[in-house]
Amino acid sequence: MSENRALTRRALLVGVGAAGGAGAMFAAMGALGLAPDSQEKSFVPPQPSDFSLSGRAAAKVVILGGGVAGLTCAYELGKAGYDCTILEAADRVGGRNLTLRGGDRLAEMGGETQTAGFEEGTYFNAGPGRIAPWMVTMDYCRELGVPIETFVNNNASAYVYTQGMTAPIRSRTARADLYGYVAELLAKATNAGALNRRLTKDDRERLSEFLRRFGDLGPDLGYHGSTRRGFETYPGVADGVPIAGPSSLRAVLAAGTGRAITNDFGYDQATPMFQPVGGMDSIVTALVKAVGRDRIRTSTRVTGVKNLPDGVEVTHQGGTFKADYCIATLPPHLFARLPHNLGAPVTAALRTPAPVAAGKIGLEYGRRWWEIDDRIYGGITETDLDITHIWYPSYGYHSRSGLLVGYYNSDENAELYGKLPHAGRRSRALTQGKKIHGEKYRSELRSSLSIAWQRQPYIEGGWTTWPSYQGAFTLLQRPAGRVYFAGDWLTHLIAWQAGALESARRAVTDLHSRVLQATS
Amino acid sequence: MSENRALTRRALLVGVGAAGGAGAMFAAMGALGLAPDSQEKSFVPPQPSDFSLSGRAAAKVVILGGGVAGLTCAYELGKAGYDCTILEAADRVGGRNLTLRGGDRLAEMGGETQTAGFEEGTYFNAGPGRIAPWMVTMDYCRELGVPIETFVNNNASAYVYTQGMTAPIRSRTARADLYGYVAELLAKATNAGALNRRLTKDDRERLSEFLRRFGDLGPDLGYHGSTRRGFETYPGVADGVPIAGPSSLRAVLAAGTGRAITNDFGYDQATPMFQPVGGMDSIVTALVKAVGRDRIRTSTRVTGVKNLPDGVEVTHQGGTFKADYCIATLPPHLFARLPHNLGAPVTAALRTPAPVAAGKIGLEYGRRWWEIDDRIYGGITETDLDITHIWYPSYGYHSRSGLLVGYYNSDENAELYGKLPHAGRRSRALTQGKKIHGEKYRSELRSSLSIAWQRQPYIEGGWTTWPSYQGAFTLLQRPAGRVYFAGDWLTHLIAWQAGALESARRAVTDLHSRVLQATS
C-alpha cells in the first residue's frame, strides 16, 4: 500500500474539499485575509418567550437516536419547553461519542463481547477524540460546564515511519530535512536567476531571507543539517550532540515522510486541539443531565416511522409512540431499512451516503515508556502501515500507567482489522507497532480493547461519505412531512462531533420556526 | 525597528547555535537520524550508601542563592545526608521562577512596589513559563510529583502582526500563503527543468508530490489559496466561506511574516511544550518541601566569601557562616561585586557574561474575549512591535476571567519598558496590543502587573550571555578552592530553568565525588 493511501484519511478529505469550489473563489479574491475566522453565530436557541409572543405552544417531539445529534435536539428544544422523548436502540446513549473504562463491556455484531480491563483513571475515547477550537463543540463545552484541556495533535518528538525506512525517525527530523532541502533548492534557483522574470530584486531578497530561516540554511544557501533535527544528547552543561545526518536529498525524498509532516496543515487538524477532561463522553453526560434521564428510553429499537395528517407515529419493540414531530438522527443507511411512508425519493436519498469502516485499538501499558524512554508526551506517530497512526495519551502525564491508541484507521485497513477477532487485531497491531517501538510494545502490554465501528450494532459505520453535496444531501436537509433528519452525515463536518451539533441546531431551528408559524 | 530584531530573541539564540560547530558535523555525517533523542541519563544522585562504602562522611555545605539551582543542589545533596544551608538575599525563594497571584507584592530597584490585583485562580508566571519535553525539568516534575499540563506555544488561530500590515492576520493564513508560494515557485522551477541536473526523474516526481501537498497547490502547480488559510464562516451544515485572499506573492513577502511562522522550529520551542498545573512555582514549592524550610534562610544577603584552608567562611548581614564547601548560585555579575579571596581571574571570569534585560506584563481581563471572540485558546501572537509577543493563557479555559502576557521582550525593548513606571509600561503595552485586538484590549482591562528583571533586587537581569563558551565559561565550571558555581548561566541552556537544574546536578556530582575521595 502506498503512503498516500494510508497516512491519513482526514487529510485526504480536506484535500478534496480544497480542490473544490473554494479554489476558484480564492483565485478571484485579492486582499490579505483580514476577516475574523469565527463560526457564524446565527443560532438562537428556542426559548419560552417565543411562544408567549406568538400565541403558539411547544410541541411534542420524538427523537430517534440518542447520539450527540439527538441529545442536542432534545437539549435545545427543551430550553423552550418542548416535550421531547428520545428513543435509543442501544442500551446506552452517546452513539459514536463513546469512552470506555475498566469494566465496560463492548459487544459487536458477530457475537464477540470484550470487557475493558483498564486501570482506574484510564479511559479510551473509542469514537471522537479531539476538537478544533473553532468548532461549535467548544461552545457546548463552555455552556455545559465541561472542562477542556489540550489534545496534542502534533508532536515534534513523535515518530514518522514508512516502509522504506530501516528505523523510525522523529517528526522534527523529517520536518527539518524536508524544509531544509526545499529551502536550499529554491534559494539556489533564485540565486541562479531562475525567478528574475517573476520577482524583483527586493522580492528575491525577502524570499531568500525567509528561505534561510525556513530551512536553517548555511551562508552558502546549502542545507547541512540543523539543531532542529534533534540531538543524541541535548544541550546542558555541555553542548548538545546532534543526531547523525542529514541524509542526501534523494534519500530524504525517497523516505516518503511528506504526508506525515503536513498532517496538521488542514483547518480541522491545526494546533492546538482540545479534549474534555476525563473522556469525550463528558459531553454526553452533561447533555443527558440537561435533557433529563426520564426523557430518554434506551434499548428501544424503532421498527417503523409513519407521517400522519396531524403528527407522526413511531413503532418500536415495545409499542408505538405518537408525537407532533419527529427528528431522526440515526445513521441514514439504517433509517433506509426501516418501514416508513416518507416516499421512495427519501429512501433513495437515505441510501446515497456510503458508510465507511473505521476502527481503533486501545493498548494499555503499566509503564508510560513513551514518556520515560522516548520523551513523547501526547501526539501522534504517523506511519504508512495499516495501523496508520499511534496516538499517545494527552492526559495522565507522568502517572504510572497509560493507554495508547495502537491504530486509528478507516476504509480497507479498518475492514481488514474489523474482520479479525479482538485477539487477531491486537496481535497485528502489536506486530506493526513493534517496528517503531521495539519489543516493549508487545512485552509490556497490560490490556487492550478494540472497536470496529462497522460492526457496532445500531451504528454500522465510522461515518458516511456522499458522492456529492447536491441532490440527496439537499433533499434530506428538508423535512419529509413531519420528519426531520439530523446528524454529522448531513453537514460538511462529517466524522466530527461538531457536525452532529451543527445539524441538530439546524433541525431545531427549522422545526421551531414551523411550530411558531403553524396555523393551529 | 526591523522585524528581524524584534520577533524573537530566543529564535535568534538558537539560530546562532545552529550556525556553530554543529554544522560541520552534520555535513560530515551520512545516515538518517536514527539515534534516540533523549537526554543523557548519566546523573546519579548522591546516596547514603556512598559513604558506608567509602568510609567518608557527608559534609556541611553552604549554598548561596535560593533559586532553582540552589534549591536543587540542597535537594540532591540532601538525599545523601549532606548538611546544607541556603542563604537567600530576598525575602522569598525561587529566584526567577516567580509566579504572582492576587495580593502578592513586587518591589523593584528604583522604589516602585506593585501589588497584584488578580482574581482568585489567576496567576502570572513572571519568569519561566514553558518546558520542552526533552528537558530535565520534566524529570523533576515527575520525581517531585508536580502535575504538568500542555503549554500551547504554537496556535494556528493566533495572529501575526507586522508594522507593514493594515490589520493582523491569523498565523494559519500567514503559513498557508508562504508555504503555498514557496511550493509553487519550486514546483514550477522543477517542472521547467531547472533541477534536471541535480535530480533524477523519480526524485523530481517525489519532490513535486511533496510540494503539491506542502503548498496545497492546484493541478496547474499554482497556489490559489487553500482552506488552510481559514474561513470567514467555518464549514457546518453549509460549506465554509473562506476568508478573502490570498494576496500576491509580492505582498505576502513584503508582509514579513516569515519569522513568526518559523518561531517554533527550534529544538527548544517545538510543539508540544508543558507547564506545571497552577503556576511554575509549583516546582519551587515542591523543592522547598523536599529540602526542608529549616535549611533555608531568606532575607540573608551575603557580603563576602572566603576560602579557608579547611573550609569556607561566608559573611552575611547577620554574621558569618562556616561550612566545608560552598556552592554559589547567585548571578555572576552580582558575585563579581562581593569581597572574596577567590582571585582576580575568578572575578574577571564572573564579569564576563553580560546580563540581559527582560520583561513581561500580565494583563488581566474580566472576560476571556480571546477565546469567545477570537477562538484563540492559548498560544502566542507574534509581532514586530516592541511588545514582541502576546501570550494567551494555557490554563483556565472557558473560565470567567484570564490573564494575558502583554509583552515578553528583552534587550533594548525590555530596557525601554523597564525605565518606565508600571503605569507607563501598561499604557504602552495597551497601545501596541490595541493594534491587534482593538479597543477592548484597553477598555476591558481589569488589572495588571509588570516585571523588569534587570530591576529585580539580587537578580538584576533576565539572563546572561557569554561572548564565547571558552575561557571564563570553562574556568567557572571548576571550583575555586572550595567554592563551586552553578546556575543556568553556566550551561548551554541559558534562560531555561533546565539550565539551572543541569548545572546544579554537575556541581553536586563534582562536590560529592571530591568528598568521597577526600584524604580526610
PDB file of C-alpha atoms in Angstrom, chain A residues 4 14 18 22-23 25-27 29-41 133-136 138-139 141-142 148 150 152 154-156 166-167 169-170 172 175 178-179 182 184-186 195 198-200 203 206-207 209-211 213-214 216 224-229 231-239 242-247 249-250 253-254 258-259 261-262 264-267 270-272 274 372 375 377 397-398 473 477 490-493 502-503 506, chain B residues 4 14 18 22-23 25-27 29-41 133-136 138-139 141-142 148 150 152 154-156 166-167 169-170 172 175 178-179 182 184-186 195 198-200 203 206-207 209-211 213-214 216 224-229 231-239 242-247 249-250 253-254 258-259 261-262 264-267 270-272 274 372 375 377 397-398 473 477 490-493 502-503 506:
ATOM      1  CA  ASN A   4      -0.697   8.230   0.180  1.00  0.00           C
ATOM      2  CA  VAL A  14      -9.684  18.012   3.464  1.00  0.00           C
ATOM      3  CA  ALA A  18      -9.681  22.281  -1.020  1.00  0.00           C
ATOM      4  CA  ALA A  22     -13.129  27.242  -2.961  1.00  0.00           C
ATOM      5  CA  GLY A  23     -10.153  27.320  -5.325  1.00  0.00           C
ATOM      6  CA  MET A  25     -13.153  31.784  -5.253  1.00  0.00           C
ATOM      7  CA  PHE A  26      -9.714  32.179  -3.715  1.00  0.00           C
ATOM      8  CA  ALA A  27      -8.179  32.939  -7.082  1.00  0.00           C
ATOM      9  CA  MET A  29     -10.070  37.469  -4.493  1.00  0.00           C
ATOM     10  CA  GLY A  30      -7.264  39.841  -3.894  1.00  0.00           C
ATOM     11  CA  ALA A  31      -6.750  41.114  -0.373  1.00  0.00           C
ATOM     12  CA  LEU A  32      -4.820  39.657   2.538  1.00  0.00           C
ATOM     13  CA  GLY A  33      -7.042  37.547   4.783  1.00  0.00           C
ATOM     14  CA  LEU A  34      -8.378  40.179   7.120  1.00  0.00           C
ATOM     15  CA  ALA A  35     -11.729  38.719   8.047  1.00  0.00           C
ATOM     16  CA  PRO A  36     -12.252  37.243  11.500  1.00  0.00           C
ATOM     17  CA  ASP A  37     -12.235  33.443  11.384  1.00  0.00           C
ATOM     18  CA  SER A  38     -15.111  32.792  13.727  1.00  0.00           C
ATOM     19  CA  GLN A  39     -18.071  30.482  13.351  1.00  0.00           C
ATOM     20  CA  GLU A  40     -21.191  32.245  12.263  1.00  0.00           C
ATOM     21  CA  LYS A  41     -23.065  32.878  15.495  1.00  0.00           C
ATOM     22  CA  PRO A 133     -11.043  25.453  18.662  1.00  0.00           C
ATOM     23  CA  TRP A 134     -13.320  26.953  16.012  1.00  0.00           C
ATOM     24  CA  MET A 135     -15.801  24.116  16.334  1.00  0.00           C
ATOM     25  CA  VAL A 136     -19.177  24.586  17.988  1.00  0.00           C
ATOM     26  CA  MET A 138     -16.175  24.138  22.227  1.00  0.00           C
ATOM     27  CA  ASP A 139     -19.253  26.324  22.774  1.00  0.00           C
ATOM     28  CA  CYS A 141     -18.336  22.505  26.453  1.00  0.00           C
ATOM     29  CA  ARG A 142     -18.430  26.072  27.769  1.00  0.00           C
ATOM     30  CA  ILE A 148     -11.411  21.025  28.488  1.00  0.00           C
ATOM     31  CA  THR A 150      -5.241  20.364  25.242  1.00  0.00           C
ATOM     32  CA  VAL A 152      -1.685  17.190  21.455  1.00  0.00           C
ATOM     33  CA  ASN A 154       1.268  17.399  16.603  1.00  0.00           C
ATOM     34  CA  ASN A 155       4.423  16.361  18.396  1.00  0.00           C
ATOM     35  CA  ALA A 156       7.905  17.062  17.075  1.00  0.00           C
ATOM     36  CA  THR A 166      15.190   0.790   8.464  1.00  0.00           C
ATOM     37  CA  ALA A 167      14.134   2.601  11.647  1.00  0.00           C
ATOM     38  CA  ILE A 169      12.803   8.988  12.691  1.00  0.00           C
ATOM     39  CA  ARG A 170      11.452  11.799  14.815  1.00  0.00           C
ATOM     40  CA  ARG A 172      11.221  17.054  13.979  1.00  0.00           C
ATOM     41  CA  ARG A 175      10.476  18.194   9.002  1.00  0.00           C
ATOM     42  CA  LEU A 178      12.408  18.326   4.028  1.00  0.00           C
ATOM     43  CA  TYR A 179      12.194  22.033   4.808  1.00  0.00           C
ATOM     44  CA  VAL A 182      13.213  22.631  -0.185  1.00  0.00           C
ATOM     45  CA  GLU A 184      18.082  25.109  -0.439  1.00  0.00           C
ATOM     46  CA  LEU A 185      16.681  24.186  -3.833  1.00  0.00           C
ATOM     47  CA  LEU A 186      14.576  27.315  -4.096  1.00  0.00           C
ATOM     48  CA  LEU A 195      12.966  33.741 -10.843  1.00  0.00           C
ATOM     49  CA  ARG A 198       8.768  36.900 -11.841  1.00  0.00           C
ATOM     50  CA  LEU A 199      10.361  38.611  -8.856  1.00  0.00           C
ATOM     51  CA  THR A 200      12.009  41.977  -8.329  1.00  0.00           C
ATOM     52  CA  ASP A 203      11.208  40.283  -3.605  1.00  0.00           C
ATOM     53  CA  ARG A 206      12.870  38.841   1.032  1.00  0.00           C
ATOM     54  CA  LEU A 207      12.358  35.349  -0.306  1.00  0.00           C
ATOM     55  CA  GLU A 209      15.791  35.772   3.868  1.00  0.00           C
ATOM     56  CA  PHE A 210      12.694  33.682   4.514  1.00  0.00           C
ATOM     57  CA  LEU A 211      14.240  30.572   2.998  1.00  0.00           C
ATOM     58  CA  ARG A 213      15.230  30.923   8.198  1.00  0.00           C
ATOM     59  CA  PHE A 214      12.718  28.366   6.974  1.00  0.00           C
ATOM     60  CA  ASP A 216      18.092  26.890   8.590  1.00  0.00           C
ATOM     61  CA  HIS A 224      23.795  20.926   6.050  1.00  0.00           C
ATOM     62  CA  GLY A 225      21.564  19.840   8.899  1.00  0.00           C
ATOM     63  CA  SER A 226      20.257  21.847  11.827  1.00  0.00           C
ATOM     64  CA  THR A 227      19.789  21.625  15.572  1.00  0.00           C
ATOM     65  CA  ARG A 228      16.100  21.465  14.661  1.00  0.00           C
ATOM     66  CA  ARG A 229      16.665  17.804  13.706  1.00  0.00           C
ATOM     67  CA  PHE A 231      20.070  15.594  19.451  1.00  0.00           C
ATOM     68  CA  GLU A 232      21.531  12.384  20.632  1.00  0.00           C
ATOM     69  CA  THR A 233      22.313  14.291  23.831  1.00  0.00           C
ATOM     70  CA  TYR A 234      20.509  17.581  24.239  1.00  0.00           C
ATOM     71  CA  PRO A 235      22.430  20.698  25.363  1.00  0.00           C
ATOM     72  CA  GLY A 236      23.030  21.014  29.090  1.00  0.00           C
ATOM     73  CA  VAL A 237      26.221  21.908  30.915  1.00  0.00           C
ATOM     74  CA  ALA A 238      27.962  20.695  27.765  1.00  0.00           C
ATOM     75  CA  ASP A 239      26.843  21.496  24.279  1.00  0.00           C
ATOM     76  CA  PRO A 242      23.273  16.227  17.386  1.00  0.00           C
ATOM     77  CA  ILE A 243      21.904  13.076  15.825  1.00  0.00           C
ATOM     78  CA  ALA A 244      23.750  11.888  12.726  1.00  0.00           C
ATOM     79  CA  GLY A 245      22.656  13.260   9.395  1.00  0.00           C
ATOM     80  CA  PRO A 246      21.100  14.527   7.300  1.00  0.00           C
ATOM     81  CA  SER A 247      20.808  12.031   4.504  1.00  0.00           C
ATOM     82  CA  LEU A 249      18.210  14.959  -0.713  1.00  0.00           C
ATOM     83  CA  ARG A 250      17.478  11.832  -2.707  1.00  0.00           C
ATOM     84  CA  LEU A 253      12.639  12.322  -0.757  1.00  0.00           C
ATOM     85  CA  ALA A 254      12.606   8.535  -1.045  1.00  0.00           C
ATOM     86  CA  GLY A 258       5.907  14.334   3.337  1.00  0.00           C
ATOM     87  CA  ARG A 259       2.407  13.336   4.259  1.00  0.00           C
ATOM     88  CA  ILE A 261       4.759  16.309   8.367  1.00  0.00           C
ATOM     89  CA  THR A 262       1.851  18.071   6.645  1.00  0.00           C
ATOM     90  CA  ASP A 264      -1.747  19.111  10.792  1.00  0.00           C
ATOM     91  CA  PHE A 265      -1.889  21.683   7.996  1.00  0.00           C
ATOM     92  CA  GLY A 266      -5.628  21.384   7.474  1.00  0.00           C
ATOM     93  CA  TYR A 267      -8.071  23.773   9.112  1.00  0.00           C
ATOM     94  CA  ALA A 270      -4.232  22.563  13.191  1.00  0.00           C
ATOM     95  CA  THR A 271      -2.567  23.009  16.594  1.00  0.00           C
ATOM     96  CA  PRO A 272      -3.890  23.393  19.242  1.00  0.00           C
ATOM     97  CA  PHE A 274      -8.744  20.088  22.716  1.00  0.00           C
ATOM     98  CA  ILE A 372      10.166   7.928  30.093  1.00  0.00           C
ATOM     99  CA  ARG A 375      10.161  11.734  25.742  1.00  0.00           C
ATOM    100  CA  TYR A 377       4.135  13.471  25.711  1.00  0.00           C
ATOM    101  CA  TYR A 397       1.200  12.635  32.093  1.00  0.00           C
ATOM    102  CA  HIS A 398       3.752  11.122  34.471  1.00  0.00           C
ATOM    103  CA  PHE A 473     -27.907  15.752   0.585  1.00  0.00           C
ATOM    104  CA  GLN A 477     -31.932  18.865   4.775  1.00  0.00           C
ATOM    105  CA  LEU A 490     -25.957  15.943   6.865  1.00  0.00           C
ATOM    106  CA  THR A 491     -23.154  18.503   7.134  1.00  0.00           C
ATOM    107  CA  HIS A 492     -19.794  19.489   5.741  1.00  0.00           C
ATOM    108  CA  LEU A 493     -18.273  18.287   9.019  1.00  0.00           C
ATOM    109  CA  GLU A 502     -24.472  21.929  13.844  1.00  0.00           C
ATOM    110  CA  SER A 503     -27.025  19.658  12.200  1.00  0.00           C
ATOM    111  CA  ARG A 506     -30.367  23.427  12.033  1.00  0.00           C
TER     112      ARG A 506
ATOM    113  CA  ASN B   4      14.234  40.527  12.392  1.00  0.00           C
ATOM    114  CA  VAL B  14      19.023  29.114  18.588  1.00  0.00           C
ATOM    115  CA  ALA B  18      22.870  26.214  14.658  1.00  0.00           C
ATOM    116  CA  ALA B  22      27.266  21.520  14.661  1.00  0.00           C
ATOM    117  CA  GLY B  23      27.003  22.422  11.002  1.00  0.00           C
ATOM    118  CA  MET B  25      29.465  17.759  11.984  1.00  0.00           C
ATOM    119  CA  PHE B  26      26.080  17.449  10.338  1.00  0.00           C
ATOM    120  CA  ALA B  27      27.589  17.796   6.894  1.00  0.00           C
ATOM    121  CA  MET B  29      27.569  12.518   8.624  1.00  0.00           C
ATOM    122  CA  GLY B  30      25.571  10.461   6.237  1.00  0.00           C
ATOM    123  CA  ALA B  31      22.797   8.388   7.727  1.00  0.00           C
ATOM    124  CA  LEU B  32      19.236   9.317   8.544  1.00  0.00           C
ATOM    125  CA  GLY B  33      18.841  10.398  12.161  1.00  0.00           C
ATOM    126  CA  LEU B  34      18.295   7.104  13.870  1.00  0.00           C
ATOM    127  CA  ALA B  35      19.621   7.838  17.335  1.00  0.00           C
ATOM    128  CA  PRO B  36      17.204   8.245  20.235  1.00  0.00           C
ATOM    129  CA  ASP B  37      16.825  11.894  21.168  1.00  0.00           C
ATOM    130  CA  SER B  38      16.928  11.518  24.925  1.00  0.00           C
ATOM    131  CA  GLN B  39      18.890  13.439  27.496  1.00  0.00           C
ATOM    132  CA  GLU B  40      21.972  11.643  28.617  1.00  0.00           C
ATOM    133  CA  LYS B  41      20.906   9.949  31.838  1.00  0.00           C
ATOM    134  CA  PRO B 133       9.624  17.678  26.840  1.00  0.00           C
ATOM    135  CA  TRP B 134      13.280  16.679  26.490  1.00  0.00           C
ATOM    136  CA  MET B 135      14.321  18.996  29.338  1.00  0.00           C
ATOM    137  CA  VAL B 136      15.364  17.664  32.730  1.00  0.00           C
ATOM    138  CA  MET B 138      10.195  17.303  33.215  1.00  0.00           C
ATOM    139  CA  ASP B 139      12.087  14.674  35.229  1.00  0.00           C
ATOM    140  CA  CYS B 141       8.270  17.404  37.858  1.00  0.00           C
ATOM    141  CA  ARG B 142       7.802  13.647  37.735  1.00  0.00           C
ATOM    142  CA  ILE B 148       2.023  19.148  34.362  1.00  0.00           C
ATOM    143  CA  THR B 150       0.279  21.454  27.976  1.00  0.00           C
ATOM    144  CA  VAL B 152       0.345  25.984  23.897  1.00  0.00           C
ATOM    145  CA  ASN B 154       2.027  27.488  18.675  1.00  0.00           C
ATOM    146  CA  ASN B 155      -1.504  28.374  17.720  1.00  0.00           C
ATOM    147  CA  ALA B 156      -2.727  28.496  14.129  1.00  0.00           C
ATOM    148  CA  THR B 166      -3.207  47.294   7.941  1.00  0.00           C
ATOM    149  CA  ALA B 167      -4.639  44.560  10.169  1.00  0.00           C
ATOM    150  CA  ILE B 169      -3.736  38.022  10.043  1.00  0.00           C
ATOM    151  CA  ARG B 170      -4.058  34.594  11.573  1.00  0.00           C
ATOM    152  CA  ARG B 172      -2.622  29.792   9.782  1.00  0.00           C
ATOM    153  CA  ARG B 175       1.704  29.966   6.971  1.00  0.00           C
ATOM    154  CA  LEU B 178       4.131  31.443   2.458  1.00  0.00           C
ATOM    155  CA  TYR B 179       4.162  27.669   2.073  1.00  0.00           C
ATOM    156  CA  VAL B 182       7.275  28.595  -1.898  1.00  0.00           C
ATOM    157  CA  GLU B 184       4.546  26.924  -6.339  1.00  0.00           C
ATOM    158  CA  LEU B 185       7.877  28.562  -7.135  1.00  0.00           C
ATOM    159  CA  LEU B 186       9.854  25.375  -6.609  1.00  0.00           C
ATOM    160  CA  LEU B 195      16.696  20.893 -11.329  1.00  0.00           C
ATOM    161  CA  ARG B 198      20.626  17.616  -9.719  1.00  0.00           C
ATOM    162  CA  LEU B 199      17.564  15.365  -9.534  1.00  0.00           C
ATOM    163  CA  THR B 200      16.513  12.212 -11.347  1.00  0.00           C
ATOM    164  CA  ASP B 203      13.330  12.454  -7.386  1.00  0.00           C
ATOM    165  CA  ARG B 206       8.618  12.768  -5.381  1.00  0.00           C
ATOM    166  CA  LEU B 207       9.517  16.399  -4.857  1.00  0.00           C
ATOM    167  CA  GLU B 209       4.220  15.284  -4.945  1.00  0.00           C
ATOM    168  CA  PHE B 210       5.515  16.706  -1.695  1.00  0.00           C
ATOM    169  CA  LEU B 211       5.233  20.285  -2.916  1.00  0.00           C
ATOM    170  CA  ARG B 213       0.775  18.651  -0.556  1.00  0.00           C
ATOM    171  CA  PHE B 214       3.013  21.108   1.253  1.00  0.00           C
ATOM    172  CA  ASP B 216      -1.916  22.745  -1.305  1.00  0.00           C
ATOM    173  CA  HIS B 224      -4.554  29.848  -5.451  1.00  0.00           C
ATOM    174  CA  GLY B 225      -5.347  29.816  -1.760  1.00  0.00           C
ATOM    175  CA  SER B 226      -6.379  26.929   0.452  1.00  0.00           C
ATOM    176  CA  THR B 227      -8.879  26.058   3.130  1.00  0.00           C
ATOM    177  CA  ARG B 228      -5.810  26.004   5.367  1.00  0.00           C
ATOM    178  CA  ARG B 229      -5.942  29.821   5.381  1.00  0.00           C
ATOM    179  CA  PHE B 231     -12.701  30.767   6.968  1.00  0.00           C
ATOM    180  CA  GLU B 232     -14.973  33.688   7.475  1.00  0.00           C
ATOM    181  CA  THR B 233     -17.599  31.084   8.327  1.00  0.00           C
ATOM    182  CA  TYR B 234     -16.282  27.600   9.013  1.00  0.00           C
ATOM    183  CA  PRO B 235     -17.987  24.586   7.408  1.00  0.00           C
ATOM    184  CA  GLY B 236     -21.109  23.336   9.137  1.00  0.00           C
ATOM    185  CA  VAL B 237     -24.443  22.389   7.637  1.00  0.00           C
ATOM    186  CA  ALA B 238     -23.407  24.621   4.760  1.00  0.00           C
ATOM    187  CA  ASP B 239     -19.969  24.666   3.243  1.00  0.00           C
ATOM    188  CA  PRO B 242     -13.201  31.123   3.132  1.00  0.00           C
ATOM    189  CA  ILE B 243     -11.565  34.384   4.063  1.00  0.00           C
ATOM    190  CA  ALA B 244     -10.639  36.596   1.137  1.00  0.00           C
ATOM    191  CA  GLY B 245      -7.269  36.100  -0.449  1.00  0.00           C
ATOM    192  CA  PRO B 246      -4.535  35.251  -0.950  1.00  0.00           C
ATOM    193  CA  SER B 247      -2.570  38.371  -1.740  1.00  0.00           C
ATOM    194  CA  LEU B 249       3.375  36.685  -3.832  1.00  0.00           C
ATOM    195  CA  ARG B 250       4.943  40.128  -3.635  1.00  0.00           C
ATOM    196  CA  LEU B 253       6.752  38.509   1.000  1.00  0.00           C
ATOM    197  CA  ALA B 254       6.505  42.199   1.901  1.00  0.00           C
ATOM    198  CA  GLY B 258       8.407  34.612   7.959  1.00  0.00           C
ATOM    199  CA  ARG B 259       9.909  34.862  11.408  1.00  0.00           C
ATOM    200  CA  ILE B 261       5.688  31.222  11.350  1.00  0.00           C
ATOM    201  CA  THR B 262       9.105  29.640  11.967  1.00  0.00           C
ATOM    202  CA  ASP B 264       8.547  27.050  16.894  1.00  0.00           C
ATOM    203  CA  PHE B 265      11.029  25.356  14.570  1.00  0.00           C
ATOM    204  CA  GLY B 266      13.863  25.325  17.115  1.00  0.00           C
ATOM    205  CA  TYR B 267      14.553  22.287  19.257  1.00  0.00           C
ATOM    206  CA  ALA B 270       8.833  22.806  19.250  1.00  0.00           C
ATOM    207  CA  THR B 271       5.272  21.656  19.960  1.00  0.00           C
ATOM    208  CA  PRO B 272       4.236  20.382  22.461  1.00  0.00           C
ATOM    209  CA  PHE B 274       4.436  21.965  29.105  1.00  0.00           C
ATOM    210  CA  ILE B 372     -15.024  33.921  22.942  1.00  0.00           C
ATOM    211  CA  ARG B 375     -11.325  31.469  19.223  1.00  0.00           C
ATOM    212  CA  TYR B 377      -7.109  29.060  23.194  1.00  0.00           C
ATOM    213  CA  TYR B 397     -10.024  27.744  29.502  1.00  0.00           C
ATOM    214  CA  HIS B 398     -13.642  28.865  29.489  1.00  0.00           C
ATOM    215  CA  PHE B 473      32.887  29.747  30.993  1.00  0.00           C
ATOM    216  CA  GLN B 477      32.829  25.088  35.702  1.00  0.00           C
ATOM    217  CA  LEU B 490      26.991  28.072  33.338  1.00  0.00           C
ATOM    218  CA  THR B 491      25.255  25.922  30.715  1.00  0.00           C
ATOM    219  CA  HIS B 492      24.200  25.793  27.094  1.00  0.00           C
ATOM    220  CA  LEU B 493      20.628  26.221  28.305  1.00  0.00           C
ATOM    221  CA  GLU B 502      21.600  20.638  34.866  1.00  0.00           C
ATOM    222  CA  SER B 503      24.207  22.927  36.392  1.00  0.00           C
ATOM    223  CA  ARG B 506      27.010  18.980  37.729  1.00  0.00           C
TER     224      ARG B 506
END
